[in-house]
Amino acid sequence: MFTSRRPASRPIAAVIVVAAALAAGSLTTTAPAHAASGAPAQAPRATSHSIHSQSAAQLTCAINDTSGCLNNTATSTYTTTTSPADADGSGNSFNAADLTSTAGWQSGKTDGATITLPKFGTGTYDNMLASGQTITVPSSGAVNTGDAVVFLAFATGAAAKNVTGTITYAKNNCLTSDPADQDYRLDPVPDWLSGPSSAASITLVHENHSDNTQTSPSSGPKVYAISVPLACPGSVISSISLPLFTNGVQAGRPTPHILGLGIRPMTVTGSGSSAQHWVGTWASVQDTDKVQLSDDSTATVNGQTLRIPAHVSIGTDSGNGARIHLSNAMGATPVTFDAASVALQDTTAGGATAAAAPTTLTFDGSASVTIPAGGDATSDPVTLAVQQQATVLVSLRVHGSVSAMPGHSVARTPVWVSDPANRTSDTAAAHYMQSTYTGLPYLSGIDVTTSTSNPTGSLVLYGDQSVNGDTASEDGGHHLSDAITNALVNDPHGDTSVHYGVLNAGTNSNSLLPQITDSTDLLNAFNPLDRSVLVQGNVRTVLVSTGAADLLNCTSNADTCATEVEIGLASLKTQLNSYYTDDSQIYINQQPITQNSNITVYLATIPPFTAAHPGTATQEAAREQVNNYLLDNYPGQFIDFAAAVSTDGTATSSTVKAADLSDGNPSDAYYADLAGRYVNDADSDALIYPPN
């Protein structure tokens, strides 16, 4: 949801705060048009529930103090007399305690560097109906440059579609030397009750009603983070105009509400000679609220220290800077870390043994950090020389007793747990014991510094089990990201160096295709795409490998099953292509301006089903149809994963070669073959835009 207090660096989750952008492996140089173009905005409606006597067009406020633009009350305090609120025109509202007491959202505070939250449950206005308000961006005291604008929003009365507004750049932007406008579109803003949980930033328990009753709807209520790409990353923004959609709430009428908005910072911190460029070197996607033990029970922790290994891809540059990202994105309650540290693993002893005394981590100068439900935190930078493919040990002392830890569900990575004490500074492993965790809690990313004059980016692997490596070896070094890193090092056409970060955004998920709409022209992003991909460190390229689970779950005819996946993949590509990279800067009047450079996206063909997860004849026909669609429609923009592991080396072969399977499941050799295909395609000029 949102980040805890920290420096203006890129956060990792995209819930409230705008997380960091992934800069993966490829940089295009064509200058696109505006990042978003929308349908005509709807005129404001005067209804019996109009809640502000002042003309909506006159409402103006600053991005770090939106009190002057608030015009609706959507949260209430549930007691013997529920405080007045009406989010939907029927007297229903969020329960303020779910946000504050339970989830840990800091009412009336600025969380992180980007979004100021309103006060909840006071009976006063706490959100902005999208009524054409003008949000100014101060030249100081608030983030005014970045790569995306993130809206913390929800709709009532059904999803609100074609919600359009304008972003205004100051002088000397990437479009012109004069101020310039960029249209944006929120399409759709999901309904707080019927919208998909998979895309929500946070799902709450209770709904309060005007008759002083309270219910617990099974589907919500929910809040969403919606990001829109900036056509001019790095250019100063002077104001953001909210959509002119409505000035009141009415039962059954779609109405977008905005709790707050912010500009997602880029992966450059500081300025001049002190500037640091950051790139992701390792990532783990949070996809469960309860990390499990090997016996399928829920893992718990009580005042203990977790020591988590991360097998990185790229190393630090001469600046030797490193920082880590922690996430509570799937958590239901806040979590506090009393202490944290980072160290390199002892390559001889291995396990939980550090090569030298761990380096203490701080968060906005503090040794401890509390992360609210749905939130994330980025550590302050430390100096640590990290070599490519090193194993970094991150140690986290968890405060108190935690009955369920959110994290990555199928990690194939060992995690060590100490006795109930702060062992973050321990070099030796004497006080650690290997756990039986099947998942990986809290740690979500590691960034390292890259050259200021010639920064590198990252390749993000976004997908399901094939990316995650659900059946790979359990040593933390055989995910697809590890296999690709190995293939780059051993590439006969290379120089044994890893020239860009390789980040694993794989998840043990039934579906990663968009659940919001069946549109193929989305120009904004929701979770999990935003949280898993666009928040990562300096993304330039994204490789999308998903759709197999959707086909296996589909019970319709082959054409229907295939078409749904085709639309979903096309939608993902369009969404990602509408975002821009963080670097490739030029200068106008001695001011850094980022050129328009889209994120490059590759789609992967779907490998044959395996014996462990066989498909029906109809599902196999649908898989082959999807692959033919990709081959026909995206020349130079796909990686033929199916051909890499199939029996006859084609995208339509129905079986996986025996050498790539173990007990009917993909083996380490399977992921190595996928990686080999990626590197071969990059080497052979088969891709229009090669990764870099």
XYZ file of C-alpha atoms in Angstrom:
692
model
C 0.000 0.000 0.000
C 2.308 2.733 1.064
C 5.787 3.164 2.313
C 6.992 4.065 5.739
C 8.904 7.278 6.294
C 12.150 7.250 4.379
C 14.338 9.304 2.058
C 13.023 10.270 -1.359
C 14.223 7.072 -2.959
C 12.168 4.694 -5.004
C 9.906 2.533 -2.853
C 9.333 -1.008 -3.804
C 5.645 -1.653 -3.405
C 3.202 0.293 -5.422
C 0.441 0.561 -3.004
C 0.114 3.973 -1.496
C 3.471 5.180 -2.391
C 4.759 5.147 -5.852
C 7.279 2.384 -5.956
C 10.508 2.350 -7.823
C 10.534 1.769 -11.552
C 12.243 -1.268 -12.961
C 14.798 -0.452 -15.483
C 15.445 -3.615 -17.268
C 17.558 -4.561 -20.151
C 16.640 -2.572 -23.229
C 16.364 1.034 -24.228
C 14.452 2.244 -27.242
C 15.001 5.694 -28.612
C 11.883 6.468 -30.587
C 10.107 9.515 -29.216
C 6.476 8.579 -28.593
C 3.505 10.822 -28.245
C 1.893 11.573 -24.920
C 1.890 8.660 -22.554
C -1.848 8.624 -22.317
C -4.753 9.875 -24.332
C -8.269 9.692 -23.023
C -11.850 9.914 -24.107
C -13.693 13.138 -23.393
C -14.253 13.647 -19.694
C -17.765 13.494 -18.342
C -19.314 16.760 -17.264
C -19.892 17.198 -13.534
C -23.309 16.105 -12.362
C -25.414 18.058 -9.925
C -27.188 15.486 -7.790
C -29.163 15.385 -4.604
C -25.953 14.172 -2.982
C -23.769 17.030 -4.128
C -21.455 17.700 -1.224
C -19.662 20.950 -1.892
C -21.235 24.322 -2.454
C -18.098 25.762 -4.017
C -17.617 25.166 -7.747
C -15.451 22.084 -8.191
C -13.392 23.837 -10.852
C -12.279 26.405 -8.258
C -10.855 23.863 -5.849
C -7.061 24.105 -5.737
C -4.575 22.590 -3.334
C -0.980 21.378 -3.116
C 0.002 17.764 -3.671
C 1.419 17.559 -0.138
C -1.649 19.181 1.427
C -4.852 18.272 -0.371
C -7.180 19.517 2.344
C -8.446 22.319 0.093
C -9.530 19.810 -2.567
C -11.322 17.282 -0.360
C -15.082 17.178 -0.936
C -16.443 13.880 0.358
C -16.352 11.785 3.536
C -15.792 8.086 2.889
C -14.533 6.828 6.284
C -16.373 6.695 9.566
C -15.784 5.670 13.163
C -18.003 2.790 14.231
C -19.217 3.146 17.812
C -22.627 3.391 19.368
C -23.155 6.342 17.037
C -21.329 6.024 13.753
C -19.729 9.265 12.597
C -21.308 10.708 9.457
C -19.953 9.534 6.111
C -21.362 8.693 2.706
C -18.998 7.161 0.162
C -21.588 5.779 -2.238
C -24.778 7.819 -1.981
C -26.389 5.158 0.211
C -24.708 6.094 3.485
C -22.024 3.382 3.393
C -18.371 3.976 4.261
C -14.996 2.489 5.169
C -14.362 1.700 8.810
C -11.637 4.145 9.850
C -10.185 1.771 12.447
C -9.498 -0.807 9.730
C -7.184 1.710 8.101
C -5.581 3.204 11.182
C -5.618 0.788 14.122
C -5.538 -2.460 12.135
C -3.572 -1.619 9.002
C -1.409 1.106 10.534
C -2.104 3.856 8.017
C -0.986 7.133 9.544
C -3.968 9.443 9.357
C -3.043 12.986 8.457
C 0.616 12.096 7.884
C 2.838 11.992 4.838
C 3.975 8.446 4.286
C 7.172 8.120 2.329
C 8.090 10.811 -0.133
C 5.046 10.897 -2.289
C 1.490 10.739 -0.918
C -0.047 12.674 1.923
C -2.901 10.776 3.531
C -6.054 12.504 4.774
C -7.421 12.199 8.299
C -9.728 9.219 8.651
C -12.919 8.831 10.668
C -13.248 12.392 11.929
C -16.507 13.157 10.126
C -14.731 15.696 7.912
C -13.857 15.435 4.232
C -11.252 12.716 3.619
C -11.175 12.166 -0.156
C -11.530 13.946 -3.453
C -14.387 13.174 -5.760
C -12.850 13.606 -9.213
C -14.316 17.051 -9.868
C -11.664 18.854 -11.882
C -9.578 20.006 -8.914
C -6.148 21.458 -9.647
C -3.340 19.902 -7.621
C -0.268 22.105 -7.659
C 3.211 20.651 -7.193
C 5.521 22.871 -5.114
C 9.066 23.439 -6.313
C 10.340 22.299 -2.910
C 9.035 20.169 -0.069
C 7.444 17.601 -2.382
C 8.574 15.233 -5.104
C 8.044 17.102 -8.395
C 9.838 14.848 -10.883
C 9.576 11.138 -11.506
C 8.422 8.523 -13.967
C 4.745 8.056 -13.027
C 1.893 9.616 -11.109
C 0.142 7.245 -8.714
C -3.446 7.748 -7.604
C -4.731 6.060 -4.465
C -8.324 5.598 -5.540
C -11.546 3.616 -5.597
C -14.969 3.974 -7.179
C -18.430 3.579 -5.758
C -21.598 2.663 -7.635
C -19.630 0.472 -10.104
C -16.278 0.880 -11.834
C -15.675 4.346 -13.280
C -14.363 4.243 -16.859
C -12.534 6.733 -19.075
C -11.629 8.946 -16.144
C -9.379 11.539 -17.781
C -7.282 14.459 -16.592
C -4.188 16.518 -17.393
C -0.602 16.653 -16.155
C 1.147 19.995 -16.716
C 4.940 20.185 -17.023
C 6.886 23.314 -16.169
C 9.130 25.039 -18.699
C 11.994 23.153 -20.354
C 10.347 19.759 -20.351
C 11.076 16.968 -22.818
C 8.300 18.110 -25.160
C 9.021 21.828 -25.450
C 10.775 24.742 -23.788
C 7.352 26.068 -22.772
C 4.926 24.553 -20.260
C 3.198 21.535 -21.789
C 0.217 19.337 -20.995
C -0.082 15.558 -21.053
C -3.451 13.863 -20.961
C -3.840 10.817 -18.729
C -6.571 8.256 -18.267
C -7.588 6.119 -15.297
C -9.417 3.280 -16.978
C -11.091 1.972 -15.012
C -11.163 3.010 -11.387
C -12.382 -0.278 -9.843
C -15.404 -0.419 -7.602
C -14.555 -0.650 -3.900
C -16.752 -3.741 -3.388
C -16.955 -5.579 -6.712
C -13.460 -4.776 -8.000
C -10.843 -7.569 -8.138
C -8.924 -8.289 -4.944
C -5.863 -9.291 -6.985
C -5.381 -5.676 -8.090
C -6.123 -3.990 -4.750
C -3.543 -2.186 -2.668
C -5.375 -3.166 0.471
C -8.554 -5.090 1.229
C -10.352 -4.151 4.429
C -12.769 -6.117 6.588
C -15.680 -3.888 7.509
C -18.235 -1.628 5.855
C -20.051 0.886 8.051
C -23.618 1.961 7.418
C -25.564 5.110 8.264
C -27.965 3.180 10.511
C -25.119 2.469 12.963
C -24.607 -1.099 11.778
C -21.513 -2.739 10.413
C -21.042 -5.675 8.029
C -18.095 -7.640 6.668
C -18.614 -8.037 2.913
C -16.748 -11.014 1.501
C -15.349 -9.036 -1.425
C -14.058 -5.887 0.183
C -14.036 -2.979 0.638
C -10.821 -2.178 -1.237
C -8.509 0.668 -2.189
C -6.456 0.656 -5.397
C -3.196 2.268 -6.496
C -3.349 3.262 -10.150
C -0.235 4.554 -11.854
C -0.081 6.518 -15.088
C 3.173 6.930 -17.033
C 4.855 10.278 -17.422
C 5.761 11.109 -21.013
C 8.661 13.185 -19.648
C 10.381 11.295 -16.827
C 12.655 13.701 -14.996
C 10.875 16.840 -16.181
C 9.431 19.099 -13.490
C 5.650 18.888 -13.023
C 3.859 22.070 -12.020
C 0.315 20.754 -11.563
C -2.065 17.835 -12.024
C -5.712 18.379 -12.901
C -8.070 15.740 -11.597
C -10.695 14.340 -13.945
C -13.852 16.392 -14.352
C -16.213 13.519 -13.649
C -18.681 14.324 -10.857
C -19.280 16.628 -7.911
C -21.491 14.333 -5.877
C -22.287 10.757 -4.985
C -25.472 9.003 -5.946
C -26.488 5.407 -5.329
C -25.677 3.175 -8.286
C -23.822 5.871 -10.241
C -20.088 5.263 -10.923
C -18.089 7.804 -8.953
C -14.260 7.898 -8.668
C -12.760 8.861 -5.298
C -9.098 9.788 -4.773
C -7.559 9.536 -1.302
C -4.294 11.057 -2.471
C -1.790 11.136 -5.280
C 1.946 11.410 -5.703
C 4.795 11.348 -8.166
C 6.901 8.196 -8.157
C 10.577 9.182 -7.813
C 13.105 7.988 -10.340
C 16.056 5.733 -9.556
C 18.440 8.657 -9.262
C 19.110 10.119 -5.833
C 21.037 13.291 -5.089
C 22.343 15.647 -7.729
C 25.565 16.835 -9.307
C 28.689 15.054 -8.111
C 26.733 13.380 -5.298
C 24.121 11.837 -7.613
C 23.675 8.080 -7.379
C 22.044 5.947 -10.061
C 20.429 2.762 -8.772
C 19.598 -0.481 -10.517
C 17.867 -3.599 -9.235
C 20.054 -6.682 -8.887
C 17.623 -9.050 -7.117
C 13.867 -9.154 -6.500
C 11.223 -11.310 -4.879
C 7.496 -10.762 -5.393
C 5.210 -10.895 -2.379
C 2.290 -13.168 -3.245
C 1.066 -14.633 0.047
C -0.086 -13.265 3.388
C 1.139 -16.373 5.217
C 4.535 -17.889 4.507
C 4.245 -21.619 5.137
C 6.405 -24.305 6.725
C 7.155 -27.568 4.935
C 4.294 -29.241 6.837
C 1.864 -26.657 5.362
C 1.378 -24.878 8.688
C 1.829 -21.102 8.979
C 5.289 -19.841 9.873
C 5.487 -17.599 12.948
C 8.244 -15.529 14.518
C 8.681 -14.073 18.007
C 11.458 -11.549 18.544
C 13.792 -13.569 16.346
C 16.163 -12.545 13.595
C 15.633 -13.768 10.059
C 18.694 -14.191 7.838
C 17.709 -14.317 4.178
C 20.101 -15.074 1.287
C 19.716 -13.289 -2.055
C 21.652 -14.506 -5.101
C 22.184 -11.254 -7.004
C 22.805 -10.690 -10.709
C 24.746 -7.474 -11.340
C 27.383 -6.095 -8.964
C 28.028 -2.591 -7.677
C 29.995 -0.021 -9.624
C 32.983 1.805 -8.137
C 30.634 3.619 -5.767
C 29.850 0.333 -3.980
C 26.416 1.498 -2.930
C 23.693 -0.941 -1.864
C 20.212 -0.681 -0.387
C 17.409 -3.123 0.332
C 13.641 -3.097 -0.006
C 11.252 -4.595 2.522
C 7.576 -5.222 1.865
C 4.445 -5.738 3.894
C 2.297 -5.567 0.756
C 0.240 -8.640 1.581
C 0.208 -8.057 5.324
C -2.954 -7.366 7.295
C -1.261 -5.531 10.173
C 1.852 -3.358 10.587
C 5.226 -5.008 11.159
C 8.194 -3.479 12.968
C 11.826 -4.386 12.433
C 13.985 -3.456 15.406
C 17.225 -3.832 13.453
C 18.481 -4.864 10.029
C 21.827 -5.528 8.391
C 23.400 -6.628 5.138
C 26.527 -8.691 4.462
C 28.102 -10.922 1.875
C 27.859 -14.655 2.494
C 31.060 -16.497 3.376
C 31.722 -18.421 0.172
C 33.591 -21.155 2.037
C 31.287 -21.781 4.987
C 28.076 -20.870 3.171
C 24.751 -20.974 4.987
C 24.105 -18.160 7.460
C 27.791 -17.308 7.892
C 28.773 -13.809 6.784
C 32.120 -13.082 5.155
C 32.651 -10.079 7.437
C 30.819 -8.170 10.142
C 27.393 -7.198 8.730
C 26.727 -3.567 7.877
C 23.908 -2.000 9.883
C 20.964 -0.731 7.852
C 18.924 2.332 8.736
C 15.634 3.701 7.446
C 15.485 7.469 7.217
C 18.258 7.497 9.776
C 16.553 5.173 12.250
C 17.669 1.658 13.147
C 14.057 0.499 13.327
C 11.198 0.813 10.891
C 7.473 0.103 11.029
C 5.764 -0.793 7.763
C 1.970 -0.536 7.594
C -0.199 -3.176 5.987
C 0.200 -2.984 2.239
C 3.344 -0.900 2.590
C 7.044 -1.079 1.912
C 10.287 0.522 3.036
C 13.619 1.263 1.396
C 16.774 1.358 3.474
C 19.257 4.194 3.467
C 22.229 3.478 1.177
C 25.267 1.729 2.618
C 28.713 1.057 1.225
C 29.154 -2.593 0.315
C 31.208 -3.956 -2.567
C 28.977 -6.557 -4.198
C 30.322 -8.751 -6.984
C 28.095 -10.095 -9.729
C 26.368 -13.365 -8.759
C 27.321 -12.930 -5.099
C 25.033 -14.119 -2.317
C 23.973 -11.278 -0.050
C 22.677 -12.013 3.452
C 19.959 -9.683 4.741
C 19.194 -9.989 8.464
C 15.940 -8.667 9.973
C 15.097 -8.632 13.670
C 11.293 -8.838 13.840
C 9.685 -7.022 16.758
C 7.439 -9.068 19.025
C 5.254 -11.995 18.090
C 4.026 -12.236 14.504
C 1.456 -14.936 13.807
C 1.672 -14.709 10.013
C 4.402 -13.298 7.785
C 3.611 -12.077 4.268
C 6.121 -12.897 1.572
C 6.928 -14.936 -1.513
C 5.165 -18.281 -1.282
C 7.366 -20.716 -3.261
C 10.864 -19.361 -2.795
C 13.080 -22.438 -3.346
C 15.445 -20.570 -1.038
C 16.703 -21.448 2.482
C 15.922 -19.006 5.296
C 17.708 -19.069 8.651
C 16.095 -18.091 11.959
C 17.892 -17.172 15.194
C 17.026 -17.515 18.835
C 14.794 -14.723 20.273
C 17.419 -11.990 20.093
C 18.924 -9.339 17.853
C 21.485 -11.287 15.833
C 21.685 -8.871 12.911
C 25.314 -8.022 13.755
C 26.465 -11.644 14.057
C 29.101 -12.763 11.587
C 29.025 -16.409 12.615
C 26.014 -18.666 12.156
C 26.105 -20.187 15.638
C 22.803 -18.640 16.713
C 20.995 -19.427 13.466
C 19.179 -22.572 12.410
C 17.849 -23.327 8.957
C 14.086 -23.065 8.961
C 11.596 -25.203 7.097
C 10.025 -22.153 5.449
C 8.811 -22.870 1.938
C 8.436 -19.138 1.352
C 10.548 -16.017 1.813
C 9.202 -13.308 4.165
C 9.471 -9.515 3.860
C 12.591 -9.051 1.691
C 11.518 -7.847 -1.746
C 14.501 -6.299 -3.478
C 18.133 -5.231 -3.543
C 19.523 -2.296 -5.510
C 23.132 -1.435 -6.271
C 24.740 1.691 -7.651
C 25.519 1.941 -11.336
C 27.641 4.379 -13.302
C 26.387 7.960 -13.259
C 27.780 8.686 -16.721
C 26.672 5.390 -18.282
C 23.981 3.846 -16.070
C 22.728 0.348 -16.711
C 19.188 -0.912 -16.340
C 17.437 -4.111 -15.407
C 15.540 -6.905 -17.089
C 12.404 -7.882 -15.195
C 10.983 -11.380 -15.628
C 7.238 -11.150 -15.054
C 5.381 -14.416 -15.008
C 4.082 -17.451 -13.232
C 5.706 -20.742 -12.292
C 8.040 -20.848 -15.294
C 9.700 -17.612 -14.157
C 9.543 -18.417 -10.469
C 11.163 -21.837 -10.870
C 8.649 -23.585 -8.607
C 10.315 -26.984 -9.096
C 13.965 -25.902 -9.318
C 16.627 -26.825 -6.758
C 16.019 -25.355 -3.298
C 19.345 -23.562 -2.936
C 18.093 -20.122 -3.969
C 20.250 -20.124 -7.089
C 18.154 -21.847 -9.750
C 15.278 -19.521 -10.557
C 14.941 -18.402 -14.158
C 16.679 -15.144 -13.202
C 19.670 -17.146 -11.976
C 19.668 -19.273 -15.123
C 19.662 -16.162 -17.335
C 22.454 -14.583 -15.295
C 24.503 -17.776 -15.693
C 23.794 -17.850 -19.424
C 24.970 -14.235 -19.772
C 28.211 -15.020 -17.948
C 28.845 -18.113 -20.089
C 27.715 -16.549 -23.363
C 30.495 -17.142 -25.958
C 29.560 -13.801 -27.518
C 29.917 -11.974 -24.200
C 32.755 -10.951 -21.901
C 31.749 -12.997 -18.783
C 30.201 -9.879 -17.247
C 26.573 -9.249 -16.346
C 25.745 -5.892 -17.892
C 22.231 -5.398 -16.511
C 20.227 -6.485 -13.507
C 18.108 -9.612 -13.918
C 15.112 -9.430 -11.584
C 12.693 -12.241 -10.827
C 9.084 -11.100 -10.595
C 7.744 -14.623 -10.879
C 4.919 -15.763 -8.662
C 3.065 -18.911 -7.771
C -0.155 -17.556 -9.250
C -3.110 -18.957 -11.139
C -3.278 -15.867 -13.325
C -1.216 -12.777 -13.989
C -3.318 -11.540 -16.879
C -5.202 -8.271 -16.286
C -8.324 -8.804 -14.185
C -9.578 -5.226 -14.499
C -10.780 -5.150 -18.088
C -10.581 -6.991 -21.382
C -9.289 -3.872 -23.128
C -6.014 -4.091 -25.054
C -5.272 -0.356 -24.941
C -4.788 0.243 -21.220
C -2.399 3.126 -20.577
C -2.221 2.821 -16.813
C -1.251 0.019 -14.454
C -2.650 -1.661 -11.348
C -1.256 -4.251 -9.006
C 0.178 -6.822 -9.335
C 1.789 -5.445 -12.519
C 2.639 -2.097 -10.971
C 3.898 -3.536 -7.687
C 5.814 -6.418 -9.286
C 7.349 -4.663 -12.278
C 7.120 -0.895 -12.393
C 8.378 -0.405 -8.841
C 11.658 -2.196 -9.458
C 15.069 -0.589 -9.912
C 15.575 1.139 -13.275
C 13.566 -1.050 -15.637
C 14.397 -1.039 -19.302
C 13.088 -4.427 -20.438
C 10.299 -6.735 -19.278
C 9.939 -10.361 -20.360
C 6.348 -11.567 -19.853
C 5.863 -15.323 -19.505
C 2.374 -16.250 -18.371
C -0.890 -17.773 -19.583
C -0.386 -21.491 -18.922
C -2.401 -21.470 -15.703
C -5.188 -19.500 -17.397
C -5.429 -22.131 -20.122
C -5.419 -24.996 -17.617
C -8.237 -23.320 -15.699
C -10.320 -22.580 -18.800
C -13.265 -24.907 -19.484
C -14.566 -23.220 -22.645
C -13.750 -24.145 -26.217
C -10.223 -23.742 -27.548
C -10.872 -20.500 -29.395
C -12.452 -18.809 -26.365
C -9.672 -19.958 -24.047
C -6.981 -18.817 -26.461
C -8.594 -15.463 -27.178
C -8.805 -14.590 -23.487
C -5.082 -15.232 -23.073
C -4.202 -13.394 -26.270
C -6.125 -10.307 -25.152
C -4.499 -10.485 -21.726
C -0.971 -10.711 -23.131
C -1.633 -7.896 -25.603
C -2.996 -5.768 -22.749
C 0.088 -6.395 -20.591
C 2.361 -5.424 -23.458
C 0.442 -2.224 -24.164
C 0.437 -1.224 -20.498
C 4.170 -1.784 -20.072
C 5.069 -0.171 -23.403
C 3.326 3.031 -22.298
C 5.890 3.562 -19.508
C 9.315 5.102 -19.995
C 12.803 4.393 -18.770
C 14.468 6.493 -16.093
C 17.711 7.333 -17.864
C 19.073 8.429 -21.258
C 19.077 12.050 -20.181
C 19.741 15.105 -22.299
C 20.103 18.665 -21.076
C 18.092 21.796 -21.888
C 19.328 25.046 -20.361
C 21.665 23.010 -18.174
C 18.723 21.109 -16.715
C 18.549 17.284 -17.026
C 15.636 16.150 -19.151
C 14.932 12.480 -19.827
C 14.321 11.504 -23.412
C 11.182 9.613 -24.349
C 12.279 5.980 -24.245
C 9.657 3.283 -23.828
C 10.181 0.200 -21.740
C 10.826 -2.704 -24.109
C 8.542 -5.717 -23.710
C 9.044 -9.294 -24.878
C 6.275 -11.892 -24.787
C 7.190 -15.547 -24.299
C 5.452 -18.441 -26.017
C 3.793 -20.898 -23.627
C 5.759 -24.155 -23.181
C 3.949 -27.507 -23.468
C 2.059 -28.743 -20.434
C 3.899 -31.283 -18.290
C 2.888 -34.638 -16.867
C 2.506 -33.069 -13.431
C 0.064 -30.494 -14.850
C -1.415 -32.028 -18.004
C -3.911 -30.213 -20.161
C -6.882 -31.527 -22.059
C -6.866 -31.769 -25.842
C -8.896 -28.548 -25.939
C -6.465 -26.731 -23.669
C -3.511 -27.952 -25.741
C -5.198 -26.692 -28.898
C -5.691 -23.326 -27.212
C -2.007 -23.216 -26.188
C -0.894 -23.827 -29.759
C -3.295 -21.148 -30.972
C -1.855 -18.615 -28.527
C 1.690 -19.410 -29.636
C 0.809 -19.033 -33.302
C -0.814 -15.705 -32.445
C 2.405 -14.499 -30.794
C 4.585 -15.664 -33.679
C 2.327 -13.992 -36.237
C 1.663 -10.713 -34.452
C 4.865 -9.900 -32.561
C 7.844 -10.617 -34.832
C 11.067 -9.582 -33.139
C 9.238 -9.109 -29.854
C 8.845 -12.646 -28.509
C 11.087 -15.258 -26.909
C 10.179 -18.783 -28.033
C 10.221 -20.521 -24.655
C 8.018 -23.300 -26.051
C 10.579 -24.216 -28.702
C 13.377 -24.145 -26.118
C 11.980 -27.062 -24.105
C 9.712 -28.927 -26.517
C 10.448 -32.336 -27.963
C 10.822 -31.216 -31.570
C 12.019 -27.667 -30.938
C 8.883 -25.892 -32.173
C 6.321 -23.639 -30.523
C 3.504 -26.094 -31.260
C 5.054 -29.349 -30.083
C 2.817 -30.829 -27.394
C 5.467 -32.423 -25.171
C 8.476 -31.312 -23.139
C 11.718 -33.165 -23.823
C 12.495 -35.780 -21.184
C 15.884 -34.258 -20.315
C 14.131 -31.153 -18.969
C 11.804 -32.990 -16.575
C 12.144 -34.598 -13.172
C 9.147 -36.587 -11.907
C 7.044 -34.871 -14.529
C 8.029 -31.365 -13.378
C 10.436 -28.836 -14.914
C 14.001 -29.421 -13.692
C 17.006 -27.097 -13.459
C 17.797 -28.081 -17.055
C 14.373 -26.780 -18.129
C 15.064 -23.305 -16.762
C 18.590 -23.386 -18.209
C 17.108 -24.100 -21.653
C 14.682 -21.182 -21.309
C 17.612 -18.945 -20.355
C 19.669 -20.210 -23.277
C 16.880 -19.343 -25.679
C 16.648 -15.820 -24.293
C 20.408 -15.220 -24.671
C 20.511 -16.792 -28.129
C 17.650 -14.607 -29.349
C 19.382 -11.524 -27.958
C 22.670 -12.498 -29.631
C 21.193 -13.398 -33.005
C 19.457 -10.075 -33.667
C 16.115 -11.883 -33.545
C 14.824 -9.101 -31.283
C 13.990 -5.676 -32.656
C 15.237 -4.035 -29.462
C 17.939 -6.099 -27.750
C 18.268 -5.847 -23.951
C 20.999 -3.700 -22.441
